[in-house]
């Protein structure tokens, strides 16, 4: 069911013309997918024992969709909002307990779900390369002043 929704969303995004560089509009919308090869979850990050503190297990192949919305306030100033959804979990033997006199290891599902939201501001500085180049050429091509 989830795959069907993703396929429908994919085709809707392809069929709708999107202009990320504004093209005479003040609003730019883009959808992205970020791929992370691996992430580590540390089971006891606050432990005083370095061996226990550094125990971790790896989550691999994390796909996270994101959307970026930018609104042009003026010719040189743009506000942006980026929202990403990161979700990954896996089952691993991460819990060790004593039951009576035996040491038992349990499989536990650990993971994370994060939705980072970024607000950005973009300002384009005006650089007049042609004017700077023409001024430099004039200075270089002038005859030196000889008293």
Coordinates of C-alpha atoms in Angstrom, one line a residue, residues 9 13 17-22 26-34 64-72 78-85 116-122 124:
X9 CA 3.1 10.7 -5.8
X13 CA 5.3 15.3 -9.4
X17 CA 5.6 21.3 -14.4
X18 CA 7.9 22.6 -11.6
X19 CA 10.2 25.6 -11.9
X20 CA 12.8 25.6 -9.1
X21 CA 14.4 28.7 -10.5
X22 CA 11.2 30.8 -10.3
X26 CA 7.6 34.1 -6.9
X27 CA 7.2 30.6 -5.6
X28 CA 9.6 27.7 -6.2
X29 CA 8.9 24.1 -5.0
X30 CA 11.2 21.1 -5.3
X31 CA 11.0 17.6 -4.0
X32 CA 14.1 15.6 -3.2
X33 CA 15.2 12.2 -1.8
X34 CA 18.3 11.9 0.3
X64 CA 14.4 10.2 3.3
X65 CA 12.1 12.4 1.2
X66 CA 12.2 16.2 1.5
X67 CA 10.4 19.2 0.1
X68 CA 12.0 22.6 -0.4
X69 CA 9.7 25.7 -0.8
X70 CA 11.2 29.0 -1.7
X71 CA 9.4 32.3 -1.9
X72 CA 11.0 35.4 -3.6
X78 CA 14.4 34.7 -1.0
X79 CA 13.0 32.9 2.0
X80 CA 13.1 29.1 2.1
X81 CA 11.5 26.3 4.1
X82 CA 12.9 22.8 3.9
X83 CA 11.2 19.8 5.5
X84 CA 12.7 16.3 5.6
X85 CA 11.3 13.0 7.0
X116 CA 14.1 18.4 10.6
X117 CA 12.6 21.8 9.5
X118 CA 14.9 24.4 8.2
X119 CA 14.1 28.0 7.6
X120 CA 16.6 29.7 5.3
X121 CA 17.2 33.2 3.9
X122 CA 19.0 33.8 0.6
X124 CA 22.0 37.7 -3.8

